[in-house]
mmCIF file of C-alpha atoms and ligand atoms in Angstrom:
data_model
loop_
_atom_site.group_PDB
_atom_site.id
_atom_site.type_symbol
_atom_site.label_atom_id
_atom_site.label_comp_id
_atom_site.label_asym_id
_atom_site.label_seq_id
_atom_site.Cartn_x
_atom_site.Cartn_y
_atom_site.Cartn_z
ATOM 1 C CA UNK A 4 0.000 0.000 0.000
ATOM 2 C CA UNK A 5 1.138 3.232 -0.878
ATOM 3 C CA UNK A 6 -1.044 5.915 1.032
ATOM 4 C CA UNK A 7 0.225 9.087 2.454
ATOM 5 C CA UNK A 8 -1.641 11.485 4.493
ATOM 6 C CA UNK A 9 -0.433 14.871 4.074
ATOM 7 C CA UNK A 10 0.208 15.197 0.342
ATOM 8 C CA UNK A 11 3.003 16.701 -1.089
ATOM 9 C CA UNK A 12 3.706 18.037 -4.245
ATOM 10 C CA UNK A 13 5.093 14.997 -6.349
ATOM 11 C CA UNK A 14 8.197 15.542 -7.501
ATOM 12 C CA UNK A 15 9.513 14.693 -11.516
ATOM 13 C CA UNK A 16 11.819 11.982 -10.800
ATOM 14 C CA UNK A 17 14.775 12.863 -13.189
ATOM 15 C CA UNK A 18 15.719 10.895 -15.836
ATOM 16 C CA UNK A 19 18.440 8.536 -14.735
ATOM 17 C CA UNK A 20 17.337 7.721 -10.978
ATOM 18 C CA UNK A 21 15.423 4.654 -11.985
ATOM 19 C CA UNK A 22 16.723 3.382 -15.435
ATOM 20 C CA UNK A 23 14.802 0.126 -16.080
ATOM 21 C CA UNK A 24 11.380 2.388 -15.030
ATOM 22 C CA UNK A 25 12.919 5.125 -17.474
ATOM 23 C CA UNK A 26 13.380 2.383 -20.183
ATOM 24 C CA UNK A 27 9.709 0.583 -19.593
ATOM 25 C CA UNK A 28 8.436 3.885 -19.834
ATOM 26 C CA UNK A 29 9.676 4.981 -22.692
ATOM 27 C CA UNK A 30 8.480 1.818 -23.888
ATOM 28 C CA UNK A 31 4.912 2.513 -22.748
ATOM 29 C CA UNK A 32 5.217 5.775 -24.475
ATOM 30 C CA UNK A 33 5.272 5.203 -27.634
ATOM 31 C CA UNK A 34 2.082 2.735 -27.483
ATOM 32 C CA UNK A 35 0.503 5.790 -25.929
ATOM 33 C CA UNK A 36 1.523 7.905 -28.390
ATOM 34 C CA UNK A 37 0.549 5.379 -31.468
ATOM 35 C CA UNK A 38 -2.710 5.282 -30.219
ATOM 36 C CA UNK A 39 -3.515 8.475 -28.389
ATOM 37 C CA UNK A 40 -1.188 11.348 -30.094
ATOM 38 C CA UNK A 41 -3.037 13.741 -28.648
ATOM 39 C CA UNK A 42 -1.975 12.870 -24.918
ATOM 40 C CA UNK A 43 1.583 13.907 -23.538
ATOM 41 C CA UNK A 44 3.978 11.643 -22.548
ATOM 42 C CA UNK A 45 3.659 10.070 -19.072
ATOM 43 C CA UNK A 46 5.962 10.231 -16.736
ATOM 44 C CA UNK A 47 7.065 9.264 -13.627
ATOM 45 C CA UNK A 48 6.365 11.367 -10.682
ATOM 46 C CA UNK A 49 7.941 10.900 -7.016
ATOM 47 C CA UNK A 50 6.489 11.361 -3.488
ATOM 48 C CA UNK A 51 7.995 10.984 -0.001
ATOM 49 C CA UNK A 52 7.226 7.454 1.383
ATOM 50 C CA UNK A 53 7.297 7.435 5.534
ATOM 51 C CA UNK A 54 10.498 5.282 5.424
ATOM 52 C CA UNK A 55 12.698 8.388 4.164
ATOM 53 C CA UNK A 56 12.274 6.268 0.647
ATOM 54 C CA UNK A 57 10.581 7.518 -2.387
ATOM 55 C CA UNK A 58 7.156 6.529 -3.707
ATOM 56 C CA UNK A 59 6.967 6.546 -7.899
ATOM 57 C CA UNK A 60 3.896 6.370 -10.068
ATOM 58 C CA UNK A 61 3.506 6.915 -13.304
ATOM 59 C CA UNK A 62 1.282 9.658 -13.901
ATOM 60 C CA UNK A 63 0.016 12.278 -16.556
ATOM 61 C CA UNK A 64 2.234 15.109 -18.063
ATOM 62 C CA UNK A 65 0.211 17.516 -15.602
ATOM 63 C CA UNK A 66 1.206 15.617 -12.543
ATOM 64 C CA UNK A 67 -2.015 13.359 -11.620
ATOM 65 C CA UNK A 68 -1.828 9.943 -11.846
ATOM 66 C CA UNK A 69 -4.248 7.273 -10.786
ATOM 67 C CA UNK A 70 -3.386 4.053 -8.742
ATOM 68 C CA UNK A 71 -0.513 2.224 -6.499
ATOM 69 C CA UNK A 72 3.279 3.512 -6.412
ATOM 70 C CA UNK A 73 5.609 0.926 -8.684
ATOM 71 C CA UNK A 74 6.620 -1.836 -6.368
ATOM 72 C CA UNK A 75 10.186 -0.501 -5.907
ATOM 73 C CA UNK A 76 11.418 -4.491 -6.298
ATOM 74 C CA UNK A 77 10.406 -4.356 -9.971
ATOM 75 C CA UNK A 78 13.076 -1.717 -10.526
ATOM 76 C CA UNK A 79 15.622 -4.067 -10.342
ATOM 77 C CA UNK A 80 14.544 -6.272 -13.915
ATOM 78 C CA UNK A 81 13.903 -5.227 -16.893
ATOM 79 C CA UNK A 82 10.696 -7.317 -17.613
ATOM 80 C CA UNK A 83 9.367 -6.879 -14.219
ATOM 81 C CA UNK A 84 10.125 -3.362 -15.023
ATOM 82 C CA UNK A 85 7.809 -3.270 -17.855
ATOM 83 C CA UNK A 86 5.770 -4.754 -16.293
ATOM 84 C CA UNK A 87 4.975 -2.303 -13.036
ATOM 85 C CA UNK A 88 5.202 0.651 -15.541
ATOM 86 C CA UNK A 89 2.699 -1.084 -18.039
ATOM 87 C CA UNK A 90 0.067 -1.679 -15.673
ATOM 88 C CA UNK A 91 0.569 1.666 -13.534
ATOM 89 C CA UNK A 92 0.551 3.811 -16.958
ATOM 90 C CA UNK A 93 -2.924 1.671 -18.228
ATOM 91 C CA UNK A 94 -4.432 2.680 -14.720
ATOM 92 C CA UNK A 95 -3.621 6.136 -14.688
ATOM 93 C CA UNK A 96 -4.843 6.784 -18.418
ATOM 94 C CA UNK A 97 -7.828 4.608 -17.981
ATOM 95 C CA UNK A 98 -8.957 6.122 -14.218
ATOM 96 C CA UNK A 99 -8.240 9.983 -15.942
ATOM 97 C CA UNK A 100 -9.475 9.447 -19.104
ATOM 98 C CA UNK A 101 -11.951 7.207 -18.328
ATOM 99 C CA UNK A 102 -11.607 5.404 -21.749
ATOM 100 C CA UNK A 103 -10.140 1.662 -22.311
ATOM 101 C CA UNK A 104 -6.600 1.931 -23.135
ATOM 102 C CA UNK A 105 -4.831 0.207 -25.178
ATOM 103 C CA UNK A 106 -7.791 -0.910 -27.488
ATOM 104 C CA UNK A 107 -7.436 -3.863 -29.821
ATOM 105 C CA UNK A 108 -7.439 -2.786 -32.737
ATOM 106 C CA UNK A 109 -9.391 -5.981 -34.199
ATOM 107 C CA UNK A 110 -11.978 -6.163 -31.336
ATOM 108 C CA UNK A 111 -11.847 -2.647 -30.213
ATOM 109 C CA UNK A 112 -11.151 -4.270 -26.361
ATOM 110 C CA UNK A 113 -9.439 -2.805 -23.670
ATOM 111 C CA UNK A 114 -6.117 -5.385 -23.469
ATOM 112 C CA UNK A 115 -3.823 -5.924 -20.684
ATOM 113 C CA UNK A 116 -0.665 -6.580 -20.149
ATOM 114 C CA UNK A 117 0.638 -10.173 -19.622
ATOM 115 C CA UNK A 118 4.157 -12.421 -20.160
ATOM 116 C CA UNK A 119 4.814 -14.511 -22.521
ATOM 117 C CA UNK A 120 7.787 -15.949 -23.728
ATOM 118 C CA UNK A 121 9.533 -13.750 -21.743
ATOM 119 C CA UNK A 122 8.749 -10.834 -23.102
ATOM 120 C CA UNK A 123 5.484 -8.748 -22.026
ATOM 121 C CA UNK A 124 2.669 -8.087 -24.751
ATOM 122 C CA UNK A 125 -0.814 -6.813 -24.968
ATOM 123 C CA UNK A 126 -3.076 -9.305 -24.856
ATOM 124 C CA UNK A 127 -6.981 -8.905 -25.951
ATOM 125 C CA UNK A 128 -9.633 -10.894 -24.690
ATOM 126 C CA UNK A 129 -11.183 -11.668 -27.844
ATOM 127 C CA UNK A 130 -14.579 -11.246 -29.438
ATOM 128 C CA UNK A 131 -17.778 -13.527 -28.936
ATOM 129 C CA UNK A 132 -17.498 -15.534 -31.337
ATOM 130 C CA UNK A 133 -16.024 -19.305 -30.614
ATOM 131 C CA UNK A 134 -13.130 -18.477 -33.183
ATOM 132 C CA UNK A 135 -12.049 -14.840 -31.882
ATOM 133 C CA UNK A 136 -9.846 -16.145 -28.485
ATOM 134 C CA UNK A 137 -8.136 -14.457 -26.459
ATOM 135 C CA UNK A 138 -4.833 -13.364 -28.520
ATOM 136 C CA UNK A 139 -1.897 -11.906 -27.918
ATOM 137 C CA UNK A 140 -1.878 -8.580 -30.170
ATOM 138 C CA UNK A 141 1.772 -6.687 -29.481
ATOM 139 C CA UNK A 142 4.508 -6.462 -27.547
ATOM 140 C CA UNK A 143 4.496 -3.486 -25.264
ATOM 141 C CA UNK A 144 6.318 -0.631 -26.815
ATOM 142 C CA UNK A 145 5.185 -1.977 -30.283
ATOM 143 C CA UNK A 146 2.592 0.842 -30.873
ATOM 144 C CA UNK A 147 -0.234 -0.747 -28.979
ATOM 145 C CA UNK A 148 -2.162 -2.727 -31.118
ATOM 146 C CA UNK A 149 -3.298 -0.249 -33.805
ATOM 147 C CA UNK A 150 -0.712 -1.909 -36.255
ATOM 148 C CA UNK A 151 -0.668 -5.353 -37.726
ATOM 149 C CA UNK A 152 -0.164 -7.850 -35.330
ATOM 150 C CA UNK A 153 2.799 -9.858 -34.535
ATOM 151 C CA UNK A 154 3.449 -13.000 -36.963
ATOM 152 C CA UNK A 155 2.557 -16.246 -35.763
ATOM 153 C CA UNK A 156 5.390 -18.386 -34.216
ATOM 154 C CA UNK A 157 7.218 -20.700 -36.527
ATOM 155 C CA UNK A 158 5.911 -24.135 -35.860
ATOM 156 C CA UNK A 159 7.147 -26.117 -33.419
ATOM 157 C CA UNK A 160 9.927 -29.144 -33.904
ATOM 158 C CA UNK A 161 6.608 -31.234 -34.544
ATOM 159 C CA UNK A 162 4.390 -33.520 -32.299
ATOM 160 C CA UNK A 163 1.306 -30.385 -31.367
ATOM 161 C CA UNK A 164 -1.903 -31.053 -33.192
ATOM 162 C CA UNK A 165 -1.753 -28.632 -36.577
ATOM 163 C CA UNK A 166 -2.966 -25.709 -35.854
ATOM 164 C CA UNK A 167 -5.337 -23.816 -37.944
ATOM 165 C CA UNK A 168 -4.422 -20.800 -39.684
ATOM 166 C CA UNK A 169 -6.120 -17.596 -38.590
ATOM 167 C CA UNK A 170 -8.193 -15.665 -41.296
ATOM 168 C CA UNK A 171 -6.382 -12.637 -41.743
ATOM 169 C CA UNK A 172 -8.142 -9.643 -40.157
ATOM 170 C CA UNK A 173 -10.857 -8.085 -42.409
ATOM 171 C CA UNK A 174 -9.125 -4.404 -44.181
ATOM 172 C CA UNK A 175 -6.413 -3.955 -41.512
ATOM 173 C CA UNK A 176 -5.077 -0.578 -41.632
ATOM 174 C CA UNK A 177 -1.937 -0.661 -43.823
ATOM 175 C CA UNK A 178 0.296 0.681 -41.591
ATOM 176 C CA UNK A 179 -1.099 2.508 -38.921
ATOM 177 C CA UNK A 180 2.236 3.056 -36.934
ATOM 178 C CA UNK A 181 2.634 6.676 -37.486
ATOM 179 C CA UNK A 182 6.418 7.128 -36.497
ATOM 180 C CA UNK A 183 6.887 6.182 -32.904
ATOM 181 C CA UNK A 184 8.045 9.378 -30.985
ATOM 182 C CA UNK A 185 11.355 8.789 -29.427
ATOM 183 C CA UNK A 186 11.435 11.924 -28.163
ATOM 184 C CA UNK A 187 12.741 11.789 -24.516
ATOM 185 C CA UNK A 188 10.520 12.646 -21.371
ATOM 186 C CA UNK A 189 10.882 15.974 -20.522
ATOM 187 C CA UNK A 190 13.608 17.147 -17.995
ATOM 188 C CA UNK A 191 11.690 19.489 -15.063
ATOM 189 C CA UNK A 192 14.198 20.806 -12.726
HETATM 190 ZN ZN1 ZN B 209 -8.627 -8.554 -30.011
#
């Protein structure tokens, strides 16, 4: 838990302090800016925890955010990294904006964020029908779903049932990934 009483002003944490958050985040940037260009960057934002430590959250360009601090353990690997920053940045633009974030772009479904393979990727529940399953849709920092998705694995060394090939998508947008800002967060103080 992560509550305070007397709230401070949360401070921009600078770029450097945490560098797997940094790198997640920039990460979770540029789905956020694939999908909603309008929005600013998030970032993260610091407050005084009651152990002399430091509370971070990822929150909005205008310093609100929405949810629990990052477990500080996470900062210390790069997938649980991505992972903390993933599902902190989802809950602050979902609570503020109050809109699903990232959609699928196939189902139009808020997705979360889940591991697989060892890497961390949106993943959509599906549609109704029997033949729309839950599907993995992109990796996180791939633009968030409005562009094609990933290619199916190569099949395996043999043995698994053949699997049936997925109709392709119905008009997918031909490239949808507007060029990914890279631009880095913005140094306050
Ligand atoms: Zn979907």
């Amino acid at each position: 838990m992560c509550a305070f009483f007397d709230t401070p002003e949360p401070r921009p944490v600078p770029a450097g302090a945490y560098p797997l958050w940094d790198g997640a985040l920039a990460l979770v940037n540029r789905d956020l800016a694939a999908t909603l260009p309008d929005q600013s960057p998030l970032r993260l934002l610091g407050l005084p925890a009651y152990d002399g430590g430091e509370h971070v959250y990822v929150g909005m360009a205008n310093g609100e955010w929405q949810g629990n601090c990052l477990d500080p353990e996470s900062a210390g690997d790069p997938l649980d990294a991505l992972a903390a920053v993933a599902d902190a940045a989802q809950e602050t633009v979902v609570e503020l904006l109050w809109r699903a974030w990232p959609l699928c772009g196939e189902h139009h479904l808020g997705m979360h964020a889940r591991e697989d393979g060892g890497r961390l990727s949106w993943w959509c529940a599906g549609g109704t029908a029997p033949r729309e399953p839950a599907h993995l849709r992109a990796a996180v920092g791939g633009g968030g779903g409005r562009g094609r998705a990933p290619p199916p694995p190569p099949p395996g060394g043999g043995g698994g049932r053949p699997r049936l090939p997925r109709p392709p998508p119905p008009q997918g947008p031909a490239s949808g990934l507007t060029g990914a800002s890279s631009r880095p967060l913005a140094r306050d103080g």
